[in-house]
Short mmCIF file of C-alpha atoms and ligand atoms in Angstrom, two decimals:
data_model
loop_
_atom_site.label_atom_id
_atom_site.label_comp_id
_atom_site.label_asym_id
_atom_site.label_seq_id
_atom_site.Cartn_x
_atom_site.Cartn_y
_atom_site.Cartn_z
CA MET A 26 221.47 104.84 158.41
CA PRO A 27 219.60 104.26 161.63
CA GLY A 28 219.62 100.59 162.65
CA THR A 29 221.74 98.99 165.42
CA CYS A 30 221.39 95.37 166.50
CA VAL A 31 222.39 93.79 169.81
CA ILE A 32 222.98 90.06 169.35
CA GLY A 33 224.07 87.44 171.89
CA LEU A 34 226.96 85.42 170.46
CA GLN A 35 226.80 82.40 172.79
CA TRP A 36 223.92 80.32 174.19
CA GLY A 37 222.01 83.26 175.66
CA ASP A 38 222.25 85.29 178.89
CA GLU A 39 225.27 87.27 177.69
CA ALA A 40 223.82 90.41 179.34
CA LYS A 41 222.12 91.77 176.23
CA GLY A 42 219.52 93.52 178.42
CA LYS A 43 222.16 95.66 180.09
CA ILE A 44 223.63 96.82 176.78
CA VAL A 45 220.23 97.44 175.19
CA ASP A 46 219.27 99.57 178.18
CA LEU A 47 222.50 101.57 177.86
CA LEU A 48 222.13 102.12 174.13
CA THR A 49 218.46 103.02 174.32
CA GLN A 50 219.21 106.65 175.09
CA GLN A 51 220.74 107.06 171.62
CA HIS A 52 217.72 105.55 169.86
CA ASP A 53 214.11 106.46 169.12
CA ILE A 54 212.74 102.93 168.94
CA VAL A 55 213.68 99.60 170.55
CA VAL A 56 212.41 96.40 168.94
CA ARG A 57 212.07 92.79 170.14
CA TYR A 58 211.66 90.76 166.95
CA GLN A 59 212.07 87.02 167.77
CA GLY A 60 211.66 84.57 170.62
CA GLY A 61 209.21 85.26 173.38
CA ALA A 62 208.98 84.90 177.13
CA ASN A 63 211.74 82.29 177.05
CA ALA A 64 214.06 85.30 177.27
CA GLY A 65 215.00 86.86 180.58
CA HIS A 66 216.79 90.19 180.23
CA THR A 67 218.01 91.87 183.39
CA VAL A 68 218.35 95.62 183.62
CA VAL A 69 219.69 97.30 186.72
CA VAL A 70 218.77 100.94 187.23
CA GLY A 71 220.24 102.31 190.44
CA GLU A 72 218.91 100.07 193.22
CA ASP A 73 216.16 98.64 191.03
CA VAL A 74 216.45 95.34 189.19
CA TYR A 75 214.06 94.68 186.29
CA LYS A 76 213.70 91.24 184.71
CA LEU A 77 212.03 91.50 181.34
CA SER A 78 210.97 88.48 179.35
CA LEU A 79 208.81 90.01 176.69
CA LEU A 80 208.82 93.78 176.81
CA PRO A 81 211.87 95.38 175.18
CA SER A 82 214.53 96.54 177.63
CA GLY A 83 214.09 100.05 176.20
CA VAL A 84 210.84 100.34 178.13
CA LEU A 85 212.80 101.69 181.10
CA THR A 86 213.89 104.81 179.23
CA GLN A 87 211.37 107.61 178.84
CA GLY A 88 210.37 108.87 175.43
CA VAL A 89 211.46 105.78 173.51
CA THR A 90 208.94 103.75 171.52
CA CYS A 91 209.10 100.02 172.23
CA VAL A 92 207.93 97.55 169.63
CA ILE A 93 207.22 93.84 169.78
CA ALA A 94 207.43 92.93 166.12
CA GLY A 95 205.76 90.15 164.15
CA GLY A 96 208.53 87.56 164.57
CA VAL A 97 207.89 87.20 168.31
CA VAL A 98 205.64 84.51 169.78
CA PHE A 99 203.52 86.31 172.30
CA ASN A 100 202.24 85.25 175.69
CA PRO A 101 199.56 87.82 176.57
CA VAL A 102 199.49 86.82 180.23
CA LYS A 103 203.19 87.53 180.55
CA ALA A 104 202.89 90.83 178.69
CA ILE A 105 200.10 92.01 180.99
CA GLU A 106 202.04 90.84 184.04
CA GLU A 107 205.11 92.84 182.95
CA LEU A 108 203.05 95.91 182.11
CA ASP A 109 201.34 95.77 185.50
CA GLU A 110 204.62 95.33 187.30
CA LEU A 111 206.20 98.28 185.50
CA LEU A 112 203.17 100.47 186.18
CA ALA A 113 203.25 99.45 189.85
CA ARG A 114 206.92 100.47 189.93
CA ASN A 115 206.12 103.82 188.32
CA VAL A 116 207.73 103.13 184.99
CA ASP A 117 205.29 105.30 183.15
CA ASP A 118 206.51 104.86 179.62
CA CYS A 119 204.41 101.85 178.72
CA ASP A 120 202.18 104.16 176.62
CA ASN A 121 204.87 104.07 174.00
CA LEU A 122 204.49 100.34 173.44
CA LYS A 123 203.42 98.88 170.12
CA LEU A 124 202.48 95.23 169.64
CA SER A 125 202.40 93.85 166.12
CA ASP A 126 199.01 92.55 165.04
CA ARG A 127 201.04 89.88 163.19
CA ILE A 128 202.59 88.29 166.27
CA HIS A 129 201.54 84.71 166.92
CA VAL A 130 199.78 84.20 170.20
CA ILE A 131 200.65 81.49 172.70
CA PHE A 132 197.64 79.54 174.00
CA PRO A 133 197.28 77.00 176.82
CA TRP A 134 197.69 74.10 174.37
CA HIS A 135 201.17 75.37 173.52
CA PHE A 136 202.28 75.05 177.13
CA ALA A 137 200.76 71.57 177.29
CA GLU A 138 202.57 70.56 174.08
CA ASP A 139 205.86 71.98 175.32
CA ARG A 140 205.55 69.75 178.40
CA VAL A 141 204.44 66.67 176.49
CA PHE A 142 206.48 66.55 173.33
CA ASP A 143 208.94 69.35 173.07
CA SER A 144 211.23 68.30 175.83
CA ASN A 145 213.00 65.73 173.65
CA THR A 146 214.80 65.64 170.31
CA SER A 147 213.86 63.01 167.70
CA ASP A 148 216.48 60.67 169.14
CA GLY A 149 215.15 61.04 172.66
CA GLU A 150 217.57 63.48 174.25
CA ASN A 151 216.35 66.23 176.50
CA ILE A 152 216.39 69.75 175.01
CA GLY A 153 215.45 71.30 178.32
CA THR A 154 213.16 73.98 176.92
CA THR A 155 211.97 76.82 179.11
CA GLN A 156 208.43 75.33 178.90
CA ARG A 157 207.06 78.65 177.73
CA GLY A 158 205.25 77.21 174.68
CA ILE A 159 207.78 78.73 172.28
CA GLY A 160 208.47 75.75 170.00
CA PRO A 161 204.79 74.69 169.73
CA CYS A 162 203.67 78.23 168.85
CA TYR A 163 206.33 78.59 166.14
CA ARG A 164 205.36 75.13 164.83
CA ASP A 165 201.74 76.23 164.49
CA LYS A 166 202.82 79.48 162.85
CA VAL A 167 204.72 77.63 160.14
CA GLY A 168 202.05 74.92 159.89
CA ARG A 169 199.28 77.57 159.55
CA SER A 170 196.34 75.25 160.32
CA TYR A 171 196.25 76.01 164.06
CA ALA A 172 197.79 79.45 164.22
CA ILE A 173 196.22 82.53 165.74
CA ARG A 174 197.78 85.99 165.44
CA LEU A 175 197.17 88.92 167.73
CA GLY A 176 195.11 90.71 165.09
CA ASP A 177 192.75 87.69 164.96
CA LEU A 178 191.66 88.29 168.55
CA TYR A 179 189.73 91.36 167.42
CA ARG A 180 187.80 89.63 164.62
CA ASP A 181 184.49 87.75 164.65
CA THR A 182 186.25 84.59 163.53
CA PHE A 183 188.25 84.35 166.76
CA ARG A 184 185.66 82.22 168.59
CA LYS A 185 185.62 79.73 165.71
CA GLN A 186 189.43 79.57 165.65
CA VAL A 187 189.59 78.80 169.36
CA GLN A 188 186.92 76.10 169.00
CA HIS A 189 188.67 74.51 166.02
CA ASN A 190 192.08 74.54 167.70
CA THR A 191 190.89 73.34 171.09
CA GLU A 192 189.13 70.31 169.56
CA ALA A 193 192.17 69.31 167.54
CA LYS A 194 194.67 69.94 170.34
CA ASN A 195 192.58 67.99 172.84
CA GLN A 196 192.66 64.98 170.55
CA VAL A 197 196.41 65.14 170.02
CA LEU A 198 197.20 65.76 173.67
CA ALA A 199 194.84 63.02 174.88
CA ALA A 200 196.68 60.57 172.61
CA MET A 201 200.08 61.66 173.91
CA VAL A 202 199.43 61.96 177.64
CA ALA A 203 199.14 58.96 179.95
CA GLU A 204 195.59 57.83 180.77
CA GLY A 205 194.02 59.90 183.54
CA GLN A 206 196.70 62.62 183.37
CA PHE A 207 195.05 64.79 180.78
CA GLU A 208 192.55 67.50 181.62
CA PRO A 209 190.86 68.52 178.31
CA LEU A 210 191.11 72.20 177.47
CA ASP A 211 187.87 74.19 177.60
CA ALA A 212 187.33 76.28 174.45
CA ASP A 213 184.74 78.60 175.98
CA ALA A 214 186.90 79.41 178.99
CA ILE A 215 189.93 80.05 176.78
CA TYR A 216 187.90 82.25 174.45
CA LYS A 217 186.55 84.31 177.32
CA GLN A 218 189.95 84.70 178.94
CA TYR A 219 191.71 85.70 175.72
CA CYS A 220 188.97 88.26 174.93
CA GLU A 221 189.80 89.88 178.26
CA TYR A 222 193.51 89.91 177.43
CA ALA A 223 192.68 91.37 174.00
CA GLU A 224 190.72 94.23 175.56
CA ARG A 225 193.55 95.05 177.95
CA LEU A 226 196.09 95.05 175.13
CA ARG A 227 193.94 96.81 172.51
CA PRO A 228 195.55 100.25 172.88
CA TYR A 229 198.95 98.87 172.00
CA VAL A 230 198.11 96.77 168.93
CA ALA A 231 199.40 98.17 165.65
CA ASP A 232 200.77 97.34 162.22
CA THR A 233 204.37 97.53 163.39
CA THR A 234 205.82 96.47 160.04
CA GLU A 235 204.42 99.63 158.45
CA TYR A 236 205.44 101.69 161.49
CA LEU A 237 209.03 100.41 161.42
CA LEU A 238 209.35 100.77 157.66
CA SER A 239 208.20 104.37 157.70
CA SER A 240 210.36 105.09 160.75
CA ALA A 241 213.42 103.62 159.03
CA GLU A 242 212.66 105.58 155.87
CA ALA A 243 212.36 108.74 157.96
CA GLY A 244 215.80 108.13 159.46
CA LYS A 245 214.62 107.23 162.96
CA ARG A 246 217.23 105.45 165.07
CA ILE A 247 216.12 101.89 165.70
CA LEU A 248 217.71 99.48 168.17
CA PHE A 249 217.02 95.78 167.64
CA GLU A 250 217.15 93.71 170.82
CA GLY A 251 218.05 90.11 170.10
CA ALA A 252 216.86 87.41 172.46
CA GLN A 253 218.67 84.12 173.18
CA GLY A 254 222.06 83.74 171.53
CA ALA A 255 223.33 82.89 168.07
CA LEU A 256 224.27 79.32 169.06
CA LEU A 257 220.56 78.77 169.79
CA ASP A 258 219.57 79.86 166.25
CA VAL A 259 217.17 77.30 164.78
CA ASP A 260 218.98 77.20 161.42
CA HIS A 261 222.58 77.96 162.29
CA GLY A 262 222.93 76.97 165.93
CA THR A 263 223.60 73.67 167.70
CA TYR A 264 220.50 72.03 166.27
CA PRO A 265 218.38 70.37 167.67
CA PHE A 266 219.49 71.90 170.99
CA VAL A 267 218.31 75.33 169.94
CA THR A 268 215.30 77.57 170.26
CA SER A 269 212.73 77.84 167.46
CA SER A 270 213.64 81.21 165.99
CA ASN A 271 216.57 82.87 164.22
CA SER A 272 218.36 84.25 167.24
CA SER A 273 221.59 85.13 165.42
CA GLY A 274 221.97 88.36 163.45
CA VAL A 275 220.34 86.77 160.41
CA GLY A 276 216.95 86.94 162.16
CA VAL A 277 216.67 90.70 162.51
CA SER A 278 215.05 91.48 159.18
CA ASN A 279 212.68 88.54 159.00
CA GLY A 280 211.45 89.08 162.54
CA SER A 281 211.05 92.86 162.36
CA GLY A 282 210.19 93.45 158.73
CA VAL A 283 213.00 96.01 158.45
CA PRO A 284 215.31 95.25 155.53
CA ALA A 285 219.05 94.88 156.06
CA ARG A 286 219.74 98.11 154.16
CA TYR A 287 218.59 100.04 157.23
CA ILE A 288 220.93 98.23 159.61
CA ASN A 289 224.30 99.86 159.90
CA LYS A 290 225.74 98.34 163.04
CA VAL A 291 225.69 94.93 164.70
CA ILE A 292 227.04 94.65 168.22
CA GLY A 293 227.85 91.16 169.49
CA ILE A 294 227.47 90.51 173.21
CA VAL A 295 229.96 88.06 174.67
CA LYS A 296 230.26 86.84 178.22
CA ALA A 297 233.91 86.62 179.31
CA TYR A 298 233.30 82.88 179.79
CA THR A 299 230.50 80.62 178.54
CA THR A 300 227.18 79.51 179.98
CA ARG A 301 224.44 77.30 178.68
CA VAL A 302 221.02 76.39 180.08
CA GLY A 303 219.32 73.18 179.01
CA GLY A 304 220.67 70.21 177.07
CA GLY A 305 223.14 69.82 174.23
CA PRO A 306 226.88 69.59 173.71
CA PHE A 307 229.10 72.15 175.37
CA PRO A 308 232.77 71.42 174.57
CA VAL A 309 234.25 73.92 177.04
CA GLU A 310 232.00 72.95 179.96
CA LEU A 311 233.65 72.92 183.40
CA ASP A 312 231.84 70.27 185.37
CA ASN A 313 234.15 70.84 188.34
CA GLU A 314 234.96 73.26 191.14
CA ILE A 315 236.15 75.98 188.72
CA GLY A 316 232.78 75.79 186.97
CA GLN A 317 231.07 76.05 190.35
CA GLN A 318 233.23 79.04 191.31
CA ILE A 319 232.23 80.81 188.08
CA ARG A 320 228.57 79.92 188.72
CA ASP A 321 228.75 81.33 192.23
CA GLN A 322 230.70 84.48 191.32
CA GLY A 323 228.51 85.16 188.29
CA ASN A 324 225.27 84.16 190.01
CA GLU A 325 224.65 81.92 187.05
CA TYR A 326 221.10 80.78 187.67
CA GLY A 327 218.43 81.18 184.99
CA THR A 328 216.43 84.42 184.94
CA VAL A 329 213.34 82.58 183.64
CA THR A 330 213.58 79.06 185.03
CA LYS A 331 216.08 79.54 187.89
CA ARG A 332 217.98 76.50 186.64
CA PRO A 333 221.72 76.52 187.43
CA ARG A 334 223.48 77.52 184.23
CA ARG A 335 226.19 75.21 182.96
CA CYS A 336 229.49 77.13 183.00
CA GLY A 337 232.71 76.84 181.03
CA TRP A 338 235.69 78.69 179.57
CA LEU A 339 235.30 81.14 176.73
CA ASP A 340 235.03 79.34 173.39
CA THR A 341 236.35 81.58 170.63
CA VAL A 342 235.80 78.95 167.94
CA ALA A 343 232.09 79.30 168.66
CA VAL A 344 232.14 83.08 169.08
CA ARG A 345 234.20 83.66 165.94
CA TYR A 346 231.61 81.61 164.05
CA THR A 347 228.60 83.44 165.50
CA SER A 348 230.26 86.80 165.08
CA ARG A 349 230.78 86.11 161.36
CA LEU A 350 227.27 84.68 161.05
CA SER A 351 225.75 87.76 162.65
CA GLY A 352 227.88 90.24 160.71
CA VAL A 353 229.19 91.71 163.93
CA ASP A 354 231.06 95.04 163.80
CA SER A 355 232.20 95.07 167.42
CA ILE A 356 231.78 93.10 170.63
CA CYS A 357 231.04 93.95 174.24
CA VAL A 358 232.87 91.72 176.71
CA MET A 359 230.55 91.20 179.67
CA LEU A 360 230.92 89.94 183.25
CA LEU A 361 234.70 90.30 183.14
CA ASP A 362 234.62 90.88 186.92
CA VAL A 363 233.38 87.33 187.45
CA LEU A 364 236.76 85.90 186.41
CA SER A 365 238.63 87.64 189.26
CA GLY A 366 240.36 85.33 191.69
CA LEU A 367 240.64 82.21 189.54
CA PRO A 368 244.03 80.44 189.61
CA GLU A 369 244.44 80.75 185.83
CA LEU A 370 242.28 81.42 182.80
CA LYS A 371 241.79 79.37 179.68
CA ILE A 372 240.46 80.36 176.30
CA CYS A 373 239.48 77.76 173.74
CA THR A 374 241.23 78.77 170.52
CA ALA A 375 240.65 75.71 168.34
CA TYR A 376 239.08 72.26 168.32
CA GLU A 377 240.64 68.91 167.65
CA ILE A 378 238.46 66.40 165.86
CA ASP A 379 239.65 63.02 164.50
CA GLY A 380 243.20 64.05 165.30
CA LYS A 381 242.96 67.22 163.20
CA ARG A 382 243.01 70.77 164.46
CA THR A 383 240.32 73.14 163.21
CA ASN A 384 238.82 76.52 163.97
CA ILE A 385 235.62 75.77 162.04
CA PHE A 386 232.54 75.29 164.23
CA PRO A 387 230.97 71.91 163.28
CA SER A 388 227.58 71.91 161.57
CA HIS A 389 226.45 68.61 163.11
CA VAL A 390 225.82 68.25 166.78
CA ASP A 391 227.44 64.79 166.87
CA ASP A 392 230.70 66.31 165.64
CA LEU A 393 230.45 69.06 168.22
CA ARG A 394 230.11 66.35 170.86
CA ARG A 395 233.35 64.77 169.66
CA VAL A 396 235.55 67.85 169.54
CA LYS A 397 238.32 68.29 172.04
CA PRO A 398 238.87 71.95 172.90
CA ILE A 399 242.40 73.24 172.54
CA TYR A 400 243.13 75.84 175.19
CA GLU A 401 245.50 78.72 175.58
CA THR A 402 246.27 79.49 179.21
CA MET A 403 246.36 83.10 180.29
CA PRO A 404 247.42 84.69 183.57
CA SER A 405 244.53 85.49 185.88
CA TRP A 406 244.09 88.49 188.14
CA GLN A 407 243.06 88.62 191.77
CA GLU A 408 241.81 92.21 191.93
CA ASP A 409 238.14 93.13 192.19
CA LEU A 410 237.17 94.84 188.91
CA THR A 411 233.74 96.09 189.86
CA GLN A 412 234.87 99.63 190.67
CA ALA A 413 236.87 100.11 187.47
CA GLN A 414 235.80 103.22 185.58
CA SER A 415 238.23 103.10 182.69
CA LEU A 416 240.62 100.72 181.02
CA ASP A 417 243.42 102.28 183.10
CA ASP A 418 241.77 100.86 186.22
CA LEU A 419 241.99 97.28 184.96
CA PRO A 420 244.94 95.05 185.83
CA GLN A 421 247.23 94.21 182.91
CA ALA A 422 246.11 90.56 182.94
CA ALA A 423 242.48 91.63 182.43
CA LEU A 424 243.46 93.96 179.58
CA ASP A 425 245.48 91.17 177.96
CA TYR A 426 242.54 88.81 178.27
CA VAL A 427 240.15 91.25 176.56
CA ASP A 428 242.72 91.96 173.86
CA ARG A 429 243.22 88.27 173.17
CA VAL A 430 239.47 87.71 172.91
CA SER A 431 239.25 90.50 170.36
CA GLN A 432 242.14 89.05 168.33
CA LEU A 433 240.70 85.54 168.36
CA VAL A 434 237.17 86.61 167.48
CA GLY A 435 238.50 89.02 164.87
CA VAL A 436 236.50 92.15 165.79
CA PRO A 437 237.19 95.16 168.00
CA VAL A 438 235.88 95.44 171.54
CA GLU A 439 233.45 98.31 172.04
CA MET A 440 232.63 97.95 175.71
CA VAL A 441 233.79 96.01 178.73
CA SER A 442 231.35 95.34 181.56
CA VAL A 443 232.46 94.83 185.15
CA GLY A 444 229.14 94.64 186.98
CA PRO A 445 225.39 94.72 186.42
CA ALA A 446 224.92 98.48 186.92
CA ARG A 447 224.86 101.00 184.11
CA SER A 448 227.88 102.73 185.63
CA GLN A 449 229.92 99.51 185.64
CA THR A 450 230.58 99.80 181.94
CA ILE A 451 233.80 100.87 180.29
CA ALA A 452 233.62 102.31 176.81
CA VAL A 453 236.67 101.30 174.82
CA GLY A 454 238.31 103.89 172.60
CA SER A 455 236.11 106.70 171.37
CA SER A 456 232.91 104.72 171.11
CA PRO A 457 230.14 107.16 170.19
CA LEU A 458 227.49 104.72 171.27
CA VAL A 459 227.71 104.68 174.99
CA THR A 460 227.89 107.13 177.78
CA ALA A 461 227.70 105.15 180.99
CA LYS A 462 224.91 106.46 183.19
CA SER A 463 224.53 106.06 186.91
P1 GDP B 22 220.47 88.55 178.85
O1 GDP B 22 219.44 87.48 178.77
O2 GDP B 22 221.49 88.42 177.77
O3 GDP B 22 219.91 89.95 178.93
O4 GDP B 22 221.27 88.31 180.23
P2 GDP B 22 220.63 87.93 181.66
O5 GDP B 22 219.97 89.12 182.20
O6 GDP B 22 219.83 86.68 181.57
O7 GDP B 22 221.94 87.55 182.47
C1 GDP B 22 222.97 88.45 182.67
C2 GDP B 22 223.15 88.66 184.20
O8 GDP B 22 224.38 89.25 184.46
C3 GDP B 22 222.10 89.58 184.81
O9 GDP B 22 221.82 89.16 186.11
C4 GDP B 22 222.82 90.94 184.81
O10 GDP B 22 222.33 91.83 185.81
C5 GDP B 22 224.22 90.51 185.13
N1 GDP B 22 225.28 91.35 184.58
C6 GDP B 22 225.29 92.10 183.47
N2 GDP B 22 226.51 92.59 183.23
C7 GDP B 22 227.30 92.16 184.25
C8 GDP B 22 228.68 92.30 184.54
O11 GDP B 22 229.46 92.91 183.83
N3 GDP B 22 229.13 91.69 185.69
C9 GDP B 22 228.31 90.97 186.49
N4 GDP B 22 228.84 90.41 187.58
N5 GDP B 22 227.02 90.79 186.22
C10 GDP B 22 226.52 91.38 185.11
P1 IMO B 23 217.91 85.14 176.82
O1 IMO B 23 217.23 86.06 175.85
C1 IMO B 23 219.43 81.12 177.67
C2 IMO B 23 217.31 77.76 175.77
C3 IMO B 23 216.58 76.81 176.71
C4 IMO B 23 216.70 75.52 175.92
C5 IMO B 23 216.56 75.99 174.47
C6 IMO B 23 215.16 75.83 173.91
O2 IMO B 23 217.62 85.44 178.24
O3 IMO B 23 219.36 85.02 176.50
P2 IMO B 23 212.87 77.15 174.27
O4 IMO B 23 212.05 77.36 175.50
O5 IMO B 23 213.34 78.40 173.63
O6 IMO B 23 212.22 76.21 173.30
O7 IMO B 23 214.20 76.36 174.80
O8 IMO B 23 216.91 77.36 174.47
N1 IMO B 23 216.94 79.19 175.92
C7 IMO B 23 217.71 80.11 176.52
N2 IMO B 23 218.89 79.97 177.17
N3 IMO B 23 218.87 82.34 177.50
C8 IMO B 23 217.71 82.50 176.83
O9 IMO B 23 217.20 83.71 176.55
C9 IMO B 23 217.06 81.35 176.34
N4 IMO B 23 215.90 81.14 175.68
C10 IMO B 23 215.85 79.82 175.41
O10 IMO B 23 217.21 76.74 177.96
O11 IMO B 23 218.00 74.98 176.05
MG1 MG B 24 218.68 85.92 179.95
#
């Protein structure tokens, strides 16, 4: 059974990119299947740092096929930018890239809509989207009337689609934007530009659903690279402060077209503390000097938008929920080194709501706003962990912390990460999945 999934269990940026890169060597195919260029996955190879928003993190390993499957919303400009950057940096494996002809394409009107009416929820609160046109493109996909898929760019009807959409979008945007602030979109210019993108991308376009199905049937080893985190899942996350796709484990099959029967392992990625970018409730948030210390030590600034990430203690009520939701077999505890030097550590083990203690993650955002986190205090450690090569090199307090996380979440720990580099990874037990590389 060939399928492994890497899923973020918090609000994104758990260091999924690092783990995907490490696991790529044991796989034949790496697949991005949801989200789009709202993601920012960092991979460090030796001295080189790669920040990938759209291309799968597997692209840095030779001989692996990388797939962007139909569930992704696709910004062709970003894809070409990333391809060019990788080629300029002599990453020569981009030939092995396949783009689904079913992926929905992001157009200039999607960016405009994201700016105009996707920044707020229906009751006026700021979602703080990445402004990458993600929500508007998914809305058009589900709505069907204004959707354009990658395969459409190679058909005669493409010009008509662009004309039809531009006229409608101009009307809607003109009505929403303040007088004098709206520059109507030009259908001919968009058509011409997107034809150029289509030509550049033509060699990569394929029916990836068929490719992945036959690969799975042939026993090929497929790694599914989740984007965002499970708490941002549009159906099961902290709605409406979420992204517009199924970013928990439940999204793998619908985004990729590969049925669950081919998935035999789900790895949950957990930061040793919590971060969140954008709006929405965050019970364990540390809006104080400890939060700032974590932000500084973890360099917690957005990969895509450079926004300071909100920081807080680890919330195991949330992670236990997302781990169950995603069907996680094991977790990787990331950025453990960042917690060095704090006076003490806290882990949220339960919530109190209306005077009652619970370990159930609330389904309504208003209830999540009202919860009071109940913390367990754990001893901290002062040592630098970044040189640790095995569990034996970690101070007892760090081992106890990781152990407690595992107990509270209810799944075993597979890897512990103590720095961004491939070599700063400790495999726990006899994990067959990882051999840390330099
Ligand atoms: P992703 O979106 O889940 O792939 O995560 P990001 O790349 O947005 O953010 C994770 C950040 O942490 C990146 O800058 C990584 O290089 C870095 N990183 C990964 N693992 C570790 C670790 O164990 N320790 C530290 N200090 N940084 C890490
Ligand atoms: P990776 O894959 C962290 C957040 C945005 C915003 C909300 C909706 O790097 O973990 P969107 O643009 O998707 O409509 O924004 O989701 N968000 C992320 N936060 N990491 C990400 O991706 C994110 N992708 C979206 O900040 O709160
Ligand atoms: Mg990220």
